[in-house]
XYZ file of C-alpha atoms in Angstrom:
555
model
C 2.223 8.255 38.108
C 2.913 5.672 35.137
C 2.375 1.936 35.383
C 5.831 0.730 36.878
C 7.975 -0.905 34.227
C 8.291 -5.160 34.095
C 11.557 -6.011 35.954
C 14.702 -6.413 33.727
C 17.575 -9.231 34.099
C 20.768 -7.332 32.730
C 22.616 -10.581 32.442
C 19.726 -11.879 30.024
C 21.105 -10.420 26.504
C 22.677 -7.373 25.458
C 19.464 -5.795 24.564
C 18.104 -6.303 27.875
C 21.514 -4.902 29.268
C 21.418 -1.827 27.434
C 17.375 -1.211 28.071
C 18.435 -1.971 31.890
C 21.004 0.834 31.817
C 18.333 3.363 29.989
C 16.376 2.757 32.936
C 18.944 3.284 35.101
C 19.631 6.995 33.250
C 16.228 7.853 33.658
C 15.911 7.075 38.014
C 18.991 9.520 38.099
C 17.639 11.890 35.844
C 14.368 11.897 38.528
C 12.491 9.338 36.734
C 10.201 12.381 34.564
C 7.233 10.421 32.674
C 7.274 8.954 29.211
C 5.101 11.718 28.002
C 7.371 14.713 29.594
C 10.296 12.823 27.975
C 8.067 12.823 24.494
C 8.054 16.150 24.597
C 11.980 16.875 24.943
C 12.935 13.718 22.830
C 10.282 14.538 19.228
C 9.889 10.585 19.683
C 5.848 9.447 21.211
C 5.881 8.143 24.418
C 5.386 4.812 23.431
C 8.167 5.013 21.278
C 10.499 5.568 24.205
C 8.722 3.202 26.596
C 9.799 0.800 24.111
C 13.175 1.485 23.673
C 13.694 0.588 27.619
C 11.764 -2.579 27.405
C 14.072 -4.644 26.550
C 12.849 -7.036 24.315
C 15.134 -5.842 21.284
C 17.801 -3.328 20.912
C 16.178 -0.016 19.874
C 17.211 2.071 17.168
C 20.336 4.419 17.349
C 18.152 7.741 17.007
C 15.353 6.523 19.355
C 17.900 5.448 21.964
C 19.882 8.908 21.602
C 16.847 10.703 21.442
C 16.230 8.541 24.980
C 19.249 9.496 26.761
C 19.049 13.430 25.331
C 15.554 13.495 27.250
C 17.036 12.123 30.602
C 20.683 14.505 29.951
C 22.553 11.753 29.201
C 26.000 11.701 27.410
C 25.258 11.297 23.392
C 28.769 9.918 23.281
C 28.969 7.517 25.283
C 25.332 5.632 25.016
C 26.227 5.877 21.182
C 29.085 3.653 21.915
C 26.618 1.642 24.071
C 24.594 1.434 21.637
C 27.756 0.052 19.357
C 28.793 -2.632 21.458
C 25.493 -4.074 21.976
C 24.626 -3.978 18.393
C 27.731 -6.218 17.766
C 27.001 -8.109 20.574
C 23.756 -9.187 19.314
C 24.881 -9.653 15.486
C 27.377 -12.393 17.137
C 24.464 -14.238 18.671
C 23.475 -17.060 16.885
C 20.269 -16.913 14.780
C 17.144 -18.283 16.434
C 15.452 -21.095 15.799
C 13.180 -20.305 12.923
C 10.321 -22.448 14.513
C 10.070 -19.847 17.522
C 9.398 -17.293 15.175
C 6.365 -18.439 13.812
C 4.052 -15.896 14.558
C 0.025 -17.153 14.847
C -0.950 -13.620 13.609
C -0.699 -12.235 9.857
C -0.324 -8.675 10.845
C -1.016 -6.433 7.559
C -0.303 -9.292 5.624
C -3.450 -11.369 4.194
C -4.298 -14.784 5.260
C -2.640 -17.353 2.279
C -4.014 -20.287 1.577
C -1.584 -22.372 3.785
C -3.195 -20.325 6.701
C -6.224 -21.769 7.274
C -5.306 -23.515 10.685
C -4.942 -19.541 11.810
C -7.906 -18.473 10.338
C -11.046 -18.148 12.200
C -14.422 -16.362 12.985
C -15.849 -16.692 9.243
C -17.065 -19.932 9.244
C -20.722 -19.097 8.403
C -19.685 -16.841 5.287
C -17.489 -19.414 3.828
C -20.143 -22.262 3.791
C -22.281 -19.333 2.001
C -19.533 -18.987 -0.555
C -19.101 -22.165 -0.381
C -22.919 -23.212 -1.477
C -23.110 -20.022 -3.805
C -19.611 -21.520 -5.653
C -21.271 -24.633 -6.392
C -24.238 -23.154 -7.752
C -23.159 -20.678 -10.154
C -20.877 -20.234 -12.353
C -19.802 -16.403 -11.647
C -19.765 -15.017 -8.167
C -18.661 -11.482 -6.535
C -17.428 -11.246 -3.212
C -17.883 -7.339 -2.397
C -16.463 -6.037 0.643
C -14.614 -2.272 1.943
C -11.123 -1.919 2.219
C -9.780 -4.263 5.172
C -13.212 -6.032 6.092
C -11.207 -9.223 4.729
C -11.714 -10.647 1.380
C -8.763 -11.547 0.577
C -8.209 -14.144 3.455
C -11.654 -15.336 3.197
C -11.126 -16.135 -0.385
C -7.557 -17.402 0.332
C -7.644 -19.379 3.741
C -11.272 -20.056 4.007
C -13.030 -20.899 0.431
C -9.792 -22.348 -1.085
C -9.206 -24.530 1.694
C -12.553 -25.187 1.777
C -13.406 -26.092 -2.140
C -9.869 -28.480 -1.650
C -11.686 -30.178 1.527
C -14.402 -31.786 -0.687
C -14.803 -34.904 -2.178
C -15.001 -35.560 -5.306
C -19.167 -36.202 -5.319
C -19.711 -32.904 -3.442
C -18.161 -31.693 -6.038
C -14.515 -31.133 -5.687
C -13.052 -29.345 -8.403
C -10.711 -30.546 -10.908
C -8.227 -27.192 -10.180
C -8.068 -23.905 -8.698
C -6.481 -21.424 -9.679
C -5.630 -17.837 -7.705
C -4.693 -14.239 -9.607
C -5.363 -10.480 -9.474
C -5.642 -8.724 -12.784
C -2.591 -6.586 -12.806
C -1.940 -4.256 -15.582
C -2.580 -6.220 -18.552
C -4.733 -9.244 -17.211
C -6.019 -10.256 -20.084
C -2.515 -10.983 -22.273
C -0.945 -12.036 -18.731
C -3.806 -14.763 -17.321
C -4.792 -16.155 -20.740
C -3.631 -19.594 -19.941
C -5.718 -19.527 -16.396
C -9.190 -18.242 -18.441
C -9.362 -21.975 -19.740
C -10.656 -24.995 -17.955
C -8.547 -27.923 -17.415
C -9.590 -30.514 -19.985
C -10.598 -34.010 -19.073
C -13.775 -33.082 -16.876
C -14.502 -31.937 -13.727
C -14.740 -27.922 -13.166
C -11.718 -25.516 -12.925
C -12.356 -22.587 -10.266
C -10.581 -19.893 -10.671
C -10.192 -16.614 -8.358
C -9.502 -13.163 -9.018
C -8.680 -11.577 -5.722
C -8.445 -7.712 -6.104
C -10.672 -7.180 -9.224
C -10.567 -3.557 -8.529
C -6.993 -3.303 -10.219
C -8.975 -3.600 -13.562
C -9.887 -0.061 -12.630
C -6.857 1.357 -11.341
C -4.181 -0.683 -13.035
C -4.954 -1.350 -16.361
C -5.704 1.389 -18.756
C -6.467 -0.522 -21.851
C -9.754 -0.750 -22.580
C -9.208 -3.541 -24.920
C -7.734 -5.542 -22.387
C -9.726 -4.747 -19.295
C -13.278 -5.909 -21.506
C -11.354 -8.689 -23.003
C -10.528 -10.002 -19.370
C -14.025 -9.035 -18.175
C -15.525 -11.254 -21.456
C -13.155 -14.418 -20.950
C -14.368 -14.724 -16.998
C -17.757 -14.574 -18.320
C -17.562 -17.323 -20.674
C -17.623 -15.504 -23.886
C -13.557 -14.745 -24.600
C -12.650 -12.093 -27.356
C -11.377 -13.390 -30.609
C -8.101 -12.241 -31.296
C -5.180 -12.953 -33.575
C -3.056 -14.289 -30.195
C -6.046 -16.553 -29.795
C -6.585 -18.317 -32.659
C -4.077 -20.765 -31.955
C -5.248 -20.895 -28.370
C -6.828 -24.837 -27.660
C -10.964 -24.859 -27.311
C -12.022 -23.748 -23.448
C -12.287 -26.796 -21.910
C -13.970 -29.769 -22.823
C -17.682 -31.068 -22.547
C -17.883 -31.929 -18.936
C -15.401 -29.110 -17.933
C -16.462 -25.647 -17.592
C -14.540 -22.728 -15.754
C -16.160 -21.167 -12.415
C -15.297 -17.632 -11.765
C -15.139 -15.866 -7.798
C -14.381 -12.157 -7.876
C -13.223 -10.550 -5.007
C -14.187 -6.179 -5.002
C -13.552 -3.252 -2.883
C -17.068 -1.804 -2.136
C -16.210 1.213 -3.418
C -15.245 0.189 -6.881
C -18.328 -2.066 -6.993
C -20.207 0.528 -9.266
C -17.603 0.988 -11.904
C -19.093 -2.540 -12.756
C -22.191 -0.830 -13.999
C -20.329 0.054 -16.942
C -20.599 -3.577 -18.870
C -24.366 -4.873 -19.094
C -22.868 -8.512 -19.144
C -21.163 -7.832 -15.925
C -23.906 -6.118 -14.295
C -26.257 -9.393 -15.590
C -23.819 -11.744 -13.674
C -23.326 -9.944 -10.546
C -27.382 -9.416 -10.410
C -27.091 -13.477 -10.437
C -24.545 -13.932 -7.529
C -23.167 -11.205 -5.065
C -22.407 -11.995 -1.778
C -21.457 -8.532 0.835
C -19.295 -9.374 3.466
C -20.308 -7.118 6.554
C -18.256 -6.501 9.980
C -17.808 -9.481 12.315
C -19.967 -9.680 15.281
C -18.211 -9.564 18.445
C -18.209 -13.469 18.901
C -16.428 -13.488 15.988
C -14.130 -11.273 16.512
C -13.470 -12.942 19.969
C -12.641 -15.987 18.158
C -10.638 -14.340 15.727
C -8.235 -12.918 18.534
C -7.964 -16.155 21.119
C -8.030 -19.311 18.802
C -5.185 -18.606 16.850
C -3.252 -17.870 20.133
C -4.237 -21.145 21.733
C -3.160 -22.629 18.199
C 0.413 -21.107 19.347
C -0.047 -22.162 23.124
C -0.828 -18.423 24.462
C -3.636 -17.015 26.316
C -4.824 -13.635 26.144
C -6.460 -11.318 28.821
C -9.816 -11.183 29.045
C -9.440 -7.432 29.275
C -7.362 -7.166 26.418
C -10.074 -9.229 23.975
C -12.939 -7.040 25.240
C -10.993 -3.753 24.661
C -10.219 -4.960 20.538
C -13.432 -6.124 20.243
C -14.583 -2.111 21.291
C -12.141 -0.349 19.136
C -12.933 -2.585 16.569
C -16.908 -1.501 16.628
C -15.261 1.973 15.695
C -12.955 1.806 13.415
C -14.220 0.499 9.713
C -12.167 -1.622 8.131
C -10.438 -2.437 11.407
C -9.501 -6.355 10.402
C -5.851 -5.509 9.323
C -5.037 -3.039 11.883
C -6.329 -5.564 14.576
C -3.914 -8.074 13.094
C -1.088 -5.867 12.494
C -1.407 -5.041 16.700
C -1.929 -8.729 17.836
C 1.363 -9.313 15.743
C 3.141 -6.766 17.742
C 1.570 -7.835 21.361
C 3.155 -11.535 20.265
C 7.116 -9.966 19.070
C 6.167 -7.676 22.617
C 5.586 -10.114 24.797
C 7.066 -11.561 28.258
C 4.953 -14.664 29.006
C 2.769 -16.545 27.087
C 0.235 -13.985 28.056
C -0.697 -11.513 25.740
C -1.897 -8.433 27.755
C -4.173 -4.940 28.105
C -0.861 -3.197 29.322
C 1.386 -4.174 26.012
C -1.437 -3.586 24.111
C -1.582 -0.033 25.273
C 1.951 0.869 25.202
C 2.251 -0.121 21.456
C -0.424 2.622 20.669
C -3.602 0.482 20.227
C -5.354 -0.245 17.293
C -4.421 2.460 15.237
C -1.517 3.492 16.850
C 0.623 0.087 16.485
C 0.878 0.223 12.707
C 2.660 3.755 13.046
C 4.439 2.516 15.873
C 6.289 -0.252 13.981
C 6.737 2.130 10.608
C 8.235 4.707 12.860
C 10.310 3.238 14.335
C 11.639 1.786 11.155
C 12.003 5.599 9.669
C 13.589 6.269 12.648
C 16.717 3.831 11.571
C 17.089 5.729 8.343
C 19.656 8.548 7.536
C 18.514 11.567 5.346
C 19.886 9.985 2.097
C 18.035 6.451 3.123
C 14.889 8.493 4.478
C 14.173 10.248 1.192
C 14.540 6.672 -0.549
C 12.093 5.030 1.698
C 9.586 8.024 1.028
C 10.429 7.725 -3.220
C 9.846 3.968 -2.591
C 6.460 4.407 -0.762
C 4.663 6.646 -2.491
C 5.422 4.512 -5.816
C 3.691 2.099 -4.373
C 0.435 4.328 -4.398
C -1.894 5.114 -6.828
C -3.918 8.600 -5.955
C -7.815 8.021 -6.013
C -9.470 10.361 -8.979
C -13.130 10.807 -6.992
C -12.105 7.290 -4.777
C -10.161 6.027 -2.038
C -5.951 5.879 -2.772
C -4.934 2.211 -3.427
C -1.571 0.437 -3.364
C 0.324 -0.100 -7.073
C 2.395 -3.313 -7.210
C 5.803 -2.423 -8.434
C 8.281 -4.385 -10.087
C 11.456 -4.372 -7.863
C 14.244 -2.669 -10.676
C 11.543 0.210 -10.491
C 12.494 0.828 -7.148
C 15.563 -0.178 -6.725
C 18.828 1.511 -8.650
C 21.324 1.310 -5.982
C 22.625 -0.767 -2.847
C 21.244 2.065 -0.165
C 17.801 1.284 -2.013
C 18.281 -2.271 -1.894
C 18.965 -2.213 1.896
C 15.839 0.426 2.597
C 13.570 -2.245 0.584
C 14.770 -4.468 3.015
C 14.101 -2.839 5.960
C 10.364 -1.753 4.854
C 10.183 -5.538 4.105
C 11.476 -6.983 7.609
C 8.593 -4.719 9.290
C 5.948 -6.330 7.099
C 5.228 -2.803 5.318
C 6.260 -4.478 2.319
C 5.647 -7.575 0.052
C 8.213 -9.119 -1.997
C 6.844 -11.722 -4.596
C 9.090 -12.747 -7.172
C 10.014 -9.335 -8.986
C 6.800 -7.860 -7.711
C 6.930 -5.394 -4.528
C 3.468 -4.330 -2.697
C 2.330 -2.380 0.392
C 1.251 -5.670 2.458
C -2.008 -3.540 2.911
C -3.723 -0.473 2.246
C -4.120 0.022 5.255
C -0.889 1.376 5.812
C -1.439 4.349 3.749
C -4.370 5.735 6.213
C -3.037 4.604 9.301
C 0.580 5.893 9.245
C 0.011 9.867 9.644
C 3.586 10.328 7.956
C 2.049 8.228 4.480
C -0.792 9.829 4.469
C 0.645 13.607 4.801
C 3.121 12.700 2.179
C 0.214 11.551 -0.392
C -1.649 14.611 0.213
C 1.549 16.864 -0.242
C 1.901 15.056 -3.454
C -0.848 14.060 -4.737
C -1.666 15.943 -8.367
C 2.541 14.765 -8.485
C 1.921 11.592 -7.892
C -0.812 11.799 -10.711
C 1.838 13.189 -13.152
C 4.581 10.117 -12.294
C 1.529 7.350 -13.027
C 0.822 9.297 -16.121
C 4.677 9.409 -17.282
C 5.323 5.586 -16.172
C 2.612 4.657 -18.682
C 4.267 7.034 -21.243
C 7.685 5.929 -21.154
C 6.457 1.983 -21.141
C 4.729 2.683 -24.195
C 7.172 4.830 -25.887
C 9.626 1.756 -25.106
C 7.044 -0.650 -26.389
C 6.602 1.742 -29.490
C 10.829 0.977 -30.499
C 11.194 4.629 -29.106
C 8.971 6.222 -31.559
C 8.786 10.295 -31.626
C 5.562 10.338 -31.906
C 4.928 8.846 -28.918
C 6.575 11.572 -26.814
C 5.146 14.434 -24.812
C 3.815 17.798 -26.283
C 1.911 20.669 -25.713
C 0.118 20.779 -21.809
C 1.070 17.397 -21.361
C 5.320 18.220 -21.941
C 4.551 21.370 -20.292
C 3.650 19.626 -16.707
C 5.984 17.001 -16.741
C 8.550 19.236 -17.153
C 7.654 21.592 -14.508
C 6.782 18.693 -11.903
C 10.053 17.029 -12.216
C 12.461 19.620 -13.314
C 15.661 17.854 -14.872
C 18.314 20.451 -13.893
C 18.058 19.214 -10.417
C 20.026 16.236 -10.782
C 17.774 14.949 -12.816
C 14.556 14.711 -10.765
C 15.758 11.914 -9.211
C 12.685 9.552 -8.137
C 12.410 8.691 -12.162
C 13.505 5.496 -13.283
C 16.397 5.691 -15.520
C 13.422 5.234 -19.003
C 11.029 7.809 -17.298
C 14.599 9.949 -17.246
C 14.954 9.092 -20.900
C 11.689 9.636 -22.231
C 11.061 13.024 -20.648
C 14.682 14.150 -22.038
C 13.673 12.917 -25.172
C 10.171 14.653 -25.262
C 11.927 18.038 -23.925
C 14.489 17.828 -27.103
C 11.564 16.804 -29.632
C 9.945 19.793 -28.616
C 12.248 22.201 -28.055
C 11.971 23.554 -31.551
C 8.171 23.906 -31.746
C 7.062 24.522 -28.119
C 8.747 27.764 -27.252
C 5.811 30.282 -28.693
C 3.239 27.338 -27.365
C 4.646 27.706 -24.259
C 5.017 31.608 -23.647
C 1.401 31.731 -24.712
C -0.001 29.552 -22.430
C 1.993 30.569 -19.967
C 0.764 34.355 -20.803
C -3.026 33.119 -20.829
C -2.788 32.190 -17.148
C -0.742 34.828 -15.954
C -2.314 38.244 -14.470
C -1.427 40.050 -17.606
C -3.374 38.134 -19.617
C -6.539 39.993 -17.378
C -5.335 43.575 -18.352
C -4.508 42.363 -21.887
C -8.135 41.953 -21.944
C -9.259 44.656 -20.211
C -7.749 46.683 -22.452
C -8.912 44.998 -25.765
C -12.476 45.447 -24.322
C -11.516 49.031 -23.809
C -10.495 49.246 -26.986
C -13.292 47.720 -28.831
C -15.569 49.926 -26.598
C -13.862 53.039 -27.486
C -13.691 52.579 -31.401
C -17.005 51.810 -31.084
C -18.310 54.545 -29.357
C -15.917 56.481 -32.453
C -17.252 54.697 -34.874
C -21.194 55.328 -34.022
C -20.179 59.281 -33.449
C -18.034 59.996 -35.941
C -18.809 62.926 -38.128
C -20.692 61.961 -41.294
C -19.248 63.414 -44.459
């Protein structure tokens, strides 16, 4: 037998009315188990548990699917469903102050965090001490250990705590490269003038790998943060860097696994030799704190239980710090008391299992139109590792959205805290996501040499744009060839290309129409099966007029 469910007061809200009557569908239906009902429904159990909980209204398909596993009447719970959902849009909105969540979830740490941010106190006093010694430090770390909130709601906070004869600096600044961080953070490479030191740190240094592809910029960038900035025509007119008394002090924060890609610049390698500190997994004390003080900073306890049993799955699962987050997040928007507890924690899946909880049930609201958008969306969000881990791309937002469905799936993915929105900019709020939702992940690998191809094109088309449209700048040859084939304009066109993507590959398929159709059938015969007998048979034939040749009667 299952744990019996918390007691429900139907007269509390329409969501608790229509979870109430759920329940009541499933005692007549012979109250079968979550996990029986799983297996009629296509939804997990704790998917379904959740729909009759009655802490919000579920989705339409989730509820449906619900009531089809207890042989319930579609018809009527959909115009349940209906009435509830209007009920609750007439409720007035709640007081924003209650929603204050003391956990990030996927999300980083900012720097207006740091009264939520704990159990790192010992490696922030070592950044700390290292920051005020040199002038270039790296902050190397895997994927989800933390680096980001250490550098943003514990050295930050930290560097702005101290006084001005400790040290205090005159400024600090925050970026990540982006595509073309040189030209984009040239202003921020300079120290303020006037004295006292400017600190300035570049969270996410990988993206000078996987973002920008110009070599000029990415060394240029790499040169400025270590004090010896490129000469360029845009910099002439550029003011000195700093003054005497002023100097600029560089943090780097980088992925472990892009930490050797630094080996290719001797300067670099010189400056990380100088100052590198590793941030390792938290020790269970830490973790403990990590987990209860930022409840009692939102007046909740939390079981005893439930703290030992994160602190375990934790110790297994590397890179564990946002998915711990992400399920604490969910325990608070799941709770009943102020008690956060081993039994909610369970039914949202666990550690792993609560990320894909909350982006499932999201993709459950979708229809097949809005589906297929949020998928497009996603996976342009991704960048496929070449011989390394996938990371997440930051987007603008007119890249992926061309239409008021796309606007209100962007939305959606952005209410559930799968996405960022900053300014124009749109990000997975972690990378994370893309390993522990089993959907994400199966679509990457479906697509992945695709995926390649879109990066590839998007890079194209910007440059042929940048170029004023020049010819030359189009596809040809192998490069036309699989474009074409991977997004096939008779079908529609392919529609996850932006409307320039569109353009340019229309354009490159016209340039080339007059000079690629014998390049084309050739290749395409070399890697056929007939380009095997065609030289079978040339050997053959070479053998044979040979063999006439040597034995052929002398006059």
């Amino acid at each position: 037998m299952g744990r019996a469910e918390k007691p429900l007061d139907p007269d509390a809200g329409p969501a608790e009315r229509f979870a109430h009557g759920l329940r009541e569908l499933r005692r007549r239906s012979g109250s079968p188990t979550y996990r029986e009902m799983s297996r009629r429904a296509g939804y997990s159990a704790p998917t379904l548990s959740g729909a009759a909980a009655g802490d919000r209204l579920p989705s339409l398909p989730v509820a449906l699917a619900y009531v089809t596993a207890c042989g319930g009447n579609e018809r009527e719970w959909r115009s349940r469903w209906q009435e509830a959902d209007t009920a609750l849009a007439a409720l007035p909105a709640p007081n924003v102050a209650d929603q204050l969540a003391p956990y990030r979830g996927l999300a980083r740490f900012g720097t207006e965090d740091s009264s939520l941010f704990f159990g790192r106190d010992q490696l922030v006093d070592e950044m700390l001490g290292l920051t005020l010694k040199h002038r270039f430090i790296a902050l190397v770390g895997a994927s989800g250990s933390g680096k980001s909130s250490l550098l943003r709601a514990g050295l930050v906070p930290a560097l702005r705590d101290l006084d001005e004869r400790a040290g205090r600096p005159a400024a600090i600044r925050l970026c990540t490269p982006g595509e073309t961080p040189l030209s984009t953070h040239r202003g921020l490479l300079q120290a303020v003038a006037g004295g006292g030191d400017t600190v300035l740190v570049v969270d996410q240094f990988e993206e000078i790998f996987t973002l920008c592809h110009e070599p000029e910029e990415r060394v240029g960038f790499i040169r400025a943060l270590l004090g010896n900035p490129p000469r360029t025509a845009a910099a002439e007119d550029d003011p000195a860097p700093g003054t005497p008394g002023s100097r600029l002090r560089v943090i780097i924060g980088i992925r472990a696994d892009f930490y050797g890609r630094c080996a290719g610049d001797a300067e670099l390698v010189d400056a990380l030799n100088t100052a590198t500190l590793l941030v390792g997994p938290m020790a269970p004390e830490q973790i403990r704190e990590a987990i209860v003080k930022p409840a009692a900073a939102g007046r909740l306890t939390v079981e005893r239980a439930l703290t030992d049993r994160i602190i375990a799955d934790v110790a297994q699962e590397p890179g564990a710090l946002p998915l711990m987050s992400h399920a604490l997040l969910e325990l608070w928007r799941h709770r009943r008391s102020r008690t956060l507890t081993l039994d909610a924690y369970r039914a949202i899946g666990g550690l792993q299992g609560a990320v894909a909880h909350t982006a499932e049930e999201v993709f459950a609201c979708f229809d097949r139109e809005q589906a297929e958008l949020a998928r497009s969306m996603l996976l342009r969000l991704i960048t496929p590792g070449e011989d390394a881990p996938d990371t997440r791309r930051p987007a603008d937002r007119v890249e992926l959205v061309r239409s008021q469905e796309a606007e209100a799936v962007l939305e959606a993915l952005v209410r559930a805290r799968l996405l960022t929105v900053d300014g124009s900019g749109v990000d997975l709020t972690h990378e994370a996501l893309i390993t522990a939702w089993p959907r994400l992940r199966a679509w990457v690998e479906s697509d992945r040499e695709r995926l390649r191809l879109q990066r590839r094109l998007t890079e194209a088309a910007r440059e042929w744009e940048a170029l004023g449209r020049d010819p030359g700048a189009l596809y040809r040859g192998e490069r036309l060839v699989a474009a074409r084939d991977a997004f096939p304009m008779s079908r529609g066109p392919a529609a996850d290309l932006t409307p320039l993507e569109r353009e340019f590959l229309t354009e490159s398929i016209r340039n080339g129409r007059y000079v690629q159709p014998v390049l084309v059938m050739t290749r395409r015969f070399v890697r056929s099966r007939w380009w095997s007998v065609f030289r079978v048979a040339l050997v053959c034939s070479v053998v044979i007029w040979t063999v006439w040749f040597l034995n052929r009667p002398h006059p």
